[in-house]
Amino acid sequence: MTPNHPFADDSLPTQPEVLLVDDDEVNLLLTALALRERGFKITEAGSGEQALQMLREMTPDIIVLDAMMPGGMDGFDTCMTLRQLPGFEYMPVLMLTGLDDDASITRAYRAGATDFFVKATQWSLLAGRLRYLLRASRTRIELERSKSKLARAQDLARMGSFDWRRSGGGILMSPEALRVFGFGPQEPVGLRLLLRMVPQDDRRLLLRQLHDALRHTSVVTTDVPIVLLDGRRRIIHAEAEPEFNEHGHGAGYSGIVQDVTDRRQAEDKIRELANFDALTGLPNRRQLIWRAERALEQARRMHHQFALLLIDLDRFKVINDTLGHGAGDELLVEVGRRLRACVRHSDQVMEGALEAVGVRSHRALEAVGRLGGDEFVALLPEVADDQDAERVAQRVLEALREAIFVSGQECFVTASVGVAIYPRDGHTVVDLLRNSDVAMYSVKAQGRNASAIYSPQLAGQGRQKLELETALHRAIERDELVLHYQPQIDVRAARMVGAEALMRWQRGGKLVPPGDFIPMAEDTGLIVPMSEWALREAARQARLWQDAFGFADSIAVNLPSRLFERSDLVEHIHQCVTQYGVPHRVIHLEITESNLMKELQNVIPALHRLNEIGVEISIDDFGTGYSSLAYLTTLPISELKIDRSFVRDLGITPQSSAVVTAIIALARSLGLRVVAEGVETLRQMEVLHRLGCGVMQGFLFSRAVPPEELQTWLEQTVLPRKAPWIGSAGDLPDVADLGLPAARKRPKR
């Protein structure tokens, strides 16, 4: 390892390389020897021509030239020539001369010399001068590198710098700044030209800002839209700070300009995604709530009313499920377009901009937005009375009356509109949204395609419904559900041949009517666990009756169609009957005709699997489904139940008798049993029996009662033959004597 030289400089190479050029061999030898002793690596050249030739193969750290070389090219010519060589423009060159007059010194600098040194034997001084030049050269190189990196960084950031002086020197712009404005590096650009690139409306605002800054000598920070000479529109961010002279007076400004178009576009896109619905382009929930809160503040301050209209599309799910989600999206886009035309819609309302518009600035908040799904909200920031809001609601309903074409299909869509008005219907946005929702659901309950203004009575109904729904979720785990049983009677034999299990809810010691909780259970999906419970409970009760009085018939349980779609239905029924040790035929399943036809293809596999294990299927409410009868010949059905609407007018209108006669004849020809439900009078019983139906159920025999009461009814009424209908049934002819085809008997398993 070479030890450090005593004259070494840590900031320079270990041994700086010097090209020493002199035509005097003695001077060349002495100078080279002295510099080598002081830590330099010396390469010698005896003439300017030789030096130029050597520079093609080497790149020294510094060149020392003798100015006077009469044998060929002197130092001045050599220096001028090497300055024209690529890479040697900034090479440090020290000119050695014996001349100390000003003309020679000036000529040396003009030739491109970095410095000069008068020939002498002061070698330490010469070495010091060389090291100084090397340090200066290295500093310049680092500065050039930093400048290059800065220029590259500014170019990547589309940024440049500028200076402006009050003295009238105009504006000086860096090449990077000129590129920002679309100019070349050497193009002359004045402030007037730059101002002409700003659109006229924005130019006035910019000039006002600049004049204010000059008057107060303040910092300038602004974004300026410009139009480049090629027509492109850009947004330029400018920042400038004042500079002061020695007297403390403003001398000008220096600063930077940056093209922020892409960033602004990205920010605008982010703002749009955060505040506007991607599908319809309407304000989204976040933006709507922000606007509503601003409108509420203004209404509270200025003591006026404002309204929220909650708009929910009717039967949108049917269109979405039938035509597909793509068609549903098309429909929502068109609905959004029509709703937008119903109000003075304003898309862009920026935070902090309302106060600048004036005292009526809150009116700019008016808009229609999409709350989510098929729900929209119309915000009316100022209304005089209920009629103002009602007029807008009617415009909404009218706008949706015309057909909408989606996926080549003509569709009609209606809406239910709920209206809530501040301050009467709530003092917060949350209250207004909730109450408009209550009003909207009241419209749904009344038949849809209308509007309603919130009232406390509506809130009471909605709250009661919510409380009921909440309690229903707990009904199963609290053992509040019970089954009541209505017997099915063979009137000729005057005996019970089965029973239908009907679900009841015993809440707080009172029975909740089925019409109040069954539809709710179907809407919420609770009907599935409730039906599963009913199957278990029916199997348990069959076992109790079997032990008590030898019950060997079946219990009919109503099931929703969605339960037939479950792959584990057969397994569930099997577990229920095996748990209580009763045969599969004890469970008799009923499904309404309308539900069967709605989900026919989905329930067919389950029906066949159930039939294979001995579970029979009955079609409830037969004749009310307006469906094809072809399924009767293909499905494993054992029984038809004549709907009570046909039984009610038997013996009164010939039409009812004709329908019942047709149903009975159809069933018997297909080998199906027939049960008539809703039998309430002896007249109905007699007519049904005369038409060929022998099995009935209804209030004439017994209402649906708890299982203990049914057992008591059997023991005290049926078995002693004390019921009034038993005497009348004894006078009826046997159905077989009517000459009708016999129905298929219920198999015993």
Short mmCIF file of N, CA, C and O in Angstrom, two decimals, residues 307-312 314 386-387 389-394 396-397 415-421 424-425 432-459 461:
data_model
loop_
_atom_site.label_atom_id
_atom_site.label_comp_id
_atom_site.label_asym_id
_atom_site.label_seq_id
_atom_site.Cartn_x
_atom_site.Cartn_y
_atom_site.Cartn_z
N ALA A 307 -86.53 20.24 2.47
CA ALA A 307 -87.18 18.94 2.38
C ALA A 307 -86.24 17.89 1.82
O ALA A 307 -85.38 18.18 0.99
N LEU A 308 -86.41 16.66 2.29
CA LEU A 308 -85.75 15.49 1.74
C LEU A 308 -86.81 14.56 1.17
O LEU A 308 -87.79 14.24 1.85
N LEU A 309 -86.62 14.14 -0.06
CA LEU A 309 -87.52 13.19 -0.70
C LEU A 309 -86.78 11.89 -0.92
O LEU A 309 -85.78 11.85 -1.65
N LEU A 310 -87.22 10.82 -0.28
CA LEU A 310 -86.63 9.50 -0.48
C LEU A 310 -87.43 8.77 -1.56
O LEU A 310 -88.64 8.57 -1.41
N ILE A 311 -86.75 8.40 -2.64
CA ILE A 311 -87.41 7.81 -3.82
C ILE A 311 -86.93 6.38 -3.96
O ILE A 311 -85.74 6.13 -4.18
N ASP A 312 -87.84 5.43 -3.84
CA ASP A 312 -87.50 4.01 -3.97
C ASP A 312 -88.27 3.42 -5.14
O ASP A 312 -89.50 3.56 -5.22
N ASP A 314 -90.22 0.86 -7.44
CA ASP A 314 -91.10 -0.28 -7.18
C ASP A 314 -90.74 -1.44 -8.10
O ASP A 314 -90.54 -1.25 -9.30
N ASP A 386 -95.53 22.40 2.49
CA ASP A 386 -95.62 21.01 2.05
C ASP A 386 -95.91 20.89 0.56
O ASP A 386 -95.46 19.96 -0.10
N GLN A 387 -96.69 21.86 0.05
CA GLN A 387 -97.08 21.79 -1.36
C GLN A 387 -95.86 21.89 -2.29
O GLN A 387 -95.84 21.26 -3.36
N ALA A 389 -92.84 20.67 -1.75
CA ALA A 389 -92.24 19.34 -1.79
C ALA A 389 -93.14 18.35 -2.53
O ALA A 389 -92.66 17.50 -3.28
N GLU A 390 -94.45 18.48 -2.34
CA GLU A 390 -95.38 17.56 -3.00
C GLU A 390 -95.35 17.75 -4.51
O GLU A 390 -95.46 16.77 -5.27
N ARG A 391 -95.18 18.99 -4.96
CA ARG A 391 -95.12 19.24 -6.40
C ARG A 391 -93.89 18.55 -7.02
O ARG A 391 -93.97 17.98 -8.10
N VAL A 392 -92.77 18.60 -6.32
CA VAL A 392 -91.58 17.92 -6.83
C VAL A 392 -91.80 16.41 -6.83
O VAL A 392 -91.41 15.70 -7.77
N ALA A 393 -92.44 15.89 -5.78
CA ALA A 393 -92.73 14.45 -5.72
C ALA A 393 -93.61 14.03 -6.89
O ALA A 393 -93.39 12.97 -7.50
N GLN A 394 -94.59 14.84 -7.25
CA GLN A 394 -95.45 14.51 -8.39
C GLN A 394 -94.68 14.59 -9.71
O GLN A 394 -94.93 13.80 -10.62
N VAL A 396 -91.58 13.81 -10.01
CA VAL A 396 -90.81 12.57 -10.03
C VAL A 396 -91.68 11.42 -10.53
O VAL A 396 -91.27 10.64 -11.41
N LEU A 397 -92.88 11.29 -9.98
CA LEU A 397 -93.77 10.20 -10.40
C LEU A 397 -94.14 10.33 -11.86
O LEU A 397 -94.21 9.33 -12.59
N ALA A 415 -92.40 4.49 -8.70
CA ALA A 415 -91.61 4.78 -7.50
C ALA A 415 -92.54 5.10 -6.34
O ALA A 415 -93.68 5.54 -6.52
N SER A 416 -92.03 4.86 -5.15
CA SER A 416 -92.69 5.27 -3.92
C SER A 416 -91.83 6.38 -3.30
O SER A 416 -90.63 6.20 -3.14
N VAL A 417 -92.47 7.51 -2.99
CA VAL A 417 -91.74 8.69 -2.54
C VAL A 417 -92.18 9.05 -1.13
O VAL A 417 -93.38 9.23 -0.86
N GLY A 418 -91.22 9.14 -0.22
CA GLY A 418 -91.49 9.60 1.14
C GLY A 418 -90.85 10.97 1.36
O GLY A 418 -89.71 11.20 0.96
N VAL A 419 -91.58 11.87 1.99
CA VAL A 419 -91.14 13.26 2.16
C VAL A 419 -91.01 13.59 3.64
O VAL A 419 -91.91 13.28 4.43
N ALA A 420 -89.89 14.19 4.02
CA ALA A 420 -89.71 14.71 5.38
C ALA A 420 -89.22 16.15 5.27
O ALA A 420 -88.41 16.47 4.39
N ILE A 421 -89.74 17.02 6.14
CA ILE A 421 -89.46 18.46 6.05
C ILE A 421 -88.87 18.96 7.36
O ILE A 421 -89.38 18.65 8.44
N ARG A 424 -90.01 20.49 11.04
CA ARG A 424 -91.15 19.80 11.61
C ARG A 424 -90.90 18.31 11.81
O ARG A 424 -91.28 17.73 12.84
N ASP A 425 -90.23 17.67 10.85
CA ASP A 425 -90.08 16.21 10.87
C ASP A 425 -88.71 15.75 11.34
O ASP A 425 -88.38 14.57 11.20
N LEU A 432 -84.29 13.14 9.45
CA LEU A 432 -85.04 13.38 8.22
C LEU A 432 -84.98 12.17 7.29
O LEU A 432 -85.99 11.81 6.66
N LEU A 433 -83.82 11.55 7.19
CA LEU A 433 -83.72 10.35 6.35
C LEU A 433 -84.58 9.23 6.91
O LEU A 433 -85.26 8.52 6.15
N ARG A 434 -84.55 9.05 8.22
CA ARG A 434 -85.35 7.98 8.82
C ARG A 434 -86.84 8.23 8.61
O ARG A 434 -87.59 7.31 8.24
N ASN A 435 -87.28 9.44 8.81
CA ASN A 435 -88.70 9.73 8.69
C ASN A 435 -89.18 9.72 7.25
O ASN A 435 -90.32 9.33 6.97
N SER A 436 -88.33 10.16 6.31
CA SER A 436 -88.72 10.04 4.90
C SER A 436 -88.80 8.57 4.51
O SER A 436 -89.64 8.18 3.68
N ASP A 437 -87.96 7.73 5.13
CA ASP A 437 -88.02 6.29 4.88
C ASP A 437 -89.33 5.71 5.42
O ASP A 437 -89.96 4.86 4.77
N VAL A 438 -89.76 6.17 6.58
CA VAL A 438 -91.04 5.73 7.14
C VAL A 438 -92.18 6.10 6.21
O VAL A 438 -93.08 5.29 5.92
N ALA A 439 -92.17 7.34 5.71
CA ALA A 439 -93.22 7.79 4.79
C ALA A 439 -93.20 6.98 3.50
O ALA A 439 -94.26 6.63 2.95
N MET A 440 -92.00 6.67 3.01
CA MET A 440 -91.90 5.90 1.77
C MET A 440 -92.48 4.50 1.94
O MET A 440 -93.21 3.99 1.08
N TYR A 441 -92.19 3.85 3.08
CA TYR A 441 -92.72 2.51 3.30
C TYR A 441 -94.23 2.51 3.51
O TYR A 441 -94.90 1.52 3.22
N SER A 442 -94.76 3.61 4.00
CA SER A 442 -96.22 3.69 4.09
C SER A 442 -96.84 3.70 2.70
O SER A 442 -97.92 3.14 2.48
N VAL A 443 -96.14 4.32 1.73
CA VAL A 443 -96.62 4.30 0.34
C VAL A 443 -96.56 2.87 -0.19
O VAL A 443 -97.48 2.41 -0.88
N LYS A 444 -95.49 2.15 0.10
CA LYS A 444 -95.37 0.76 -0.33
C LYS A 444 -96.55 -0.06 0.19
O LYS A 444 -97.12 -0.89 -0.52
N ALA A 445 -96.88 0.15 1.47
CA ALA A 445 -97.96 -0.62 2.08
C ALA A 445 -99.31 -0.29 1.46
O ALA A 445 -100.21 -1.13 1.45
N GLN A 446 -99.46 0.94 0.93
CA GLN A 446 -100.73 1.36 0.35
C GLN A 446 -100.86 0.99 -1.13
O GLN A 446 -101.87 1.31 -1.75
N GLY A 447 -99.84 0.38 -1.73
CA GLY A 447 -99.95 -0.02 -3.12
C GLY A 447 -98.93 0.58 -4.06
O GLY A 447 -98.99 0.35 -5.27
N ARG A 448 -97.99 1.41 -3.57
CA ARG A 448 -96.89 1.96 -4.37
C ARG A 448 -97.36 3.03 -5.36
O ARG A 448 -98.51 3.40 -5.39
N ASN A 449 -96.37 3.55 -6.14
CA ASN A 449 -96.61 4.55 -7.20
C ASN A 449 -97.35 5.76 -6.65
O ASN A 449 -98.34 6.23 -7.24
N ALA A 450 -96.86 6.30 -5.54
CA ALA A 450 -97.48 7.49 -4.94
C ALA A 450 -96.45 8.13 -4.02
O ALA A 450 -95.31 7.67 -3.91
N SER A 451 -96.87 9.21 -3.37
CA SER A 451 -95.99 9.89 -2.42
C SER A 451 -96.74 10.12 -1.12
O SER A 451 -97.98 10.13 -1.09
N ALA A 452 -96.00 10.29 -0.05
CA ALA A 452 -96.60 10.56 1.26
C ALA A 452 -95.67 11.45 2.05
O ALA A 452 -94.44 11.31 1.96
N ILE A 453 -96.24 12.36 2.81
CA ILE A 453 -95.48 13.23 3.70
C ILE A 453 -95.50 12.63 5.10
O ILE A 453 -96.54 12.13 5.56
N TYR A 454 -94.38 12.63 5.75
CA TYR A 454 -94.24 12.00 7.05
C TYR A 454 -95.22 12.59 8.07
O TYR A 454 -95.50 13.79 8.07
N SER A 455 -95.72 11.72 8.92
CA SER A 455 -96.53 12.15 10.06
C SER A 455 -96.19 11.23 11.23
O SER A 455 -95.77 10.09 11.04
N PRO A 456 -96.41 11.68 12.48
CA PRO A 456 -96.09 10.83 13.64
C PRO A 456 -96.86 9.52 13.65
O PRO A 456 -96.37 8.52 14.16
N GLN A 457 -98.08 9.50 13.08
CA GLN A 457 -98.85 8.27 13.03
C GLN A 457 -98.12 7.20 12.22
O GLN A 457 -98.09 6.02 12.58
N LEU A 458 -97.50 7.63 11.12
CA LEU A 458 -96.74 6.68 10.30
C LEU A 458 -95.55 6.14 11.08
O LEU A 458 -95.21 4.95 10.97
N ALA A 459 -94.93 7.00 11.87
CA ALA A 459 -93.78 6.55 12.66
C ALA A 459 -94.20 5.50 13.67
O ALA A 459 -93.47 4.53 13.91
N GLN A 461 -96.64 3.32 13.39
CA GLN A 461 -96.83 2.05 12.69
C GLN A 461 -95.49 1.40 12.35
O GLN A 461 -95.32 0.20 12.51
#
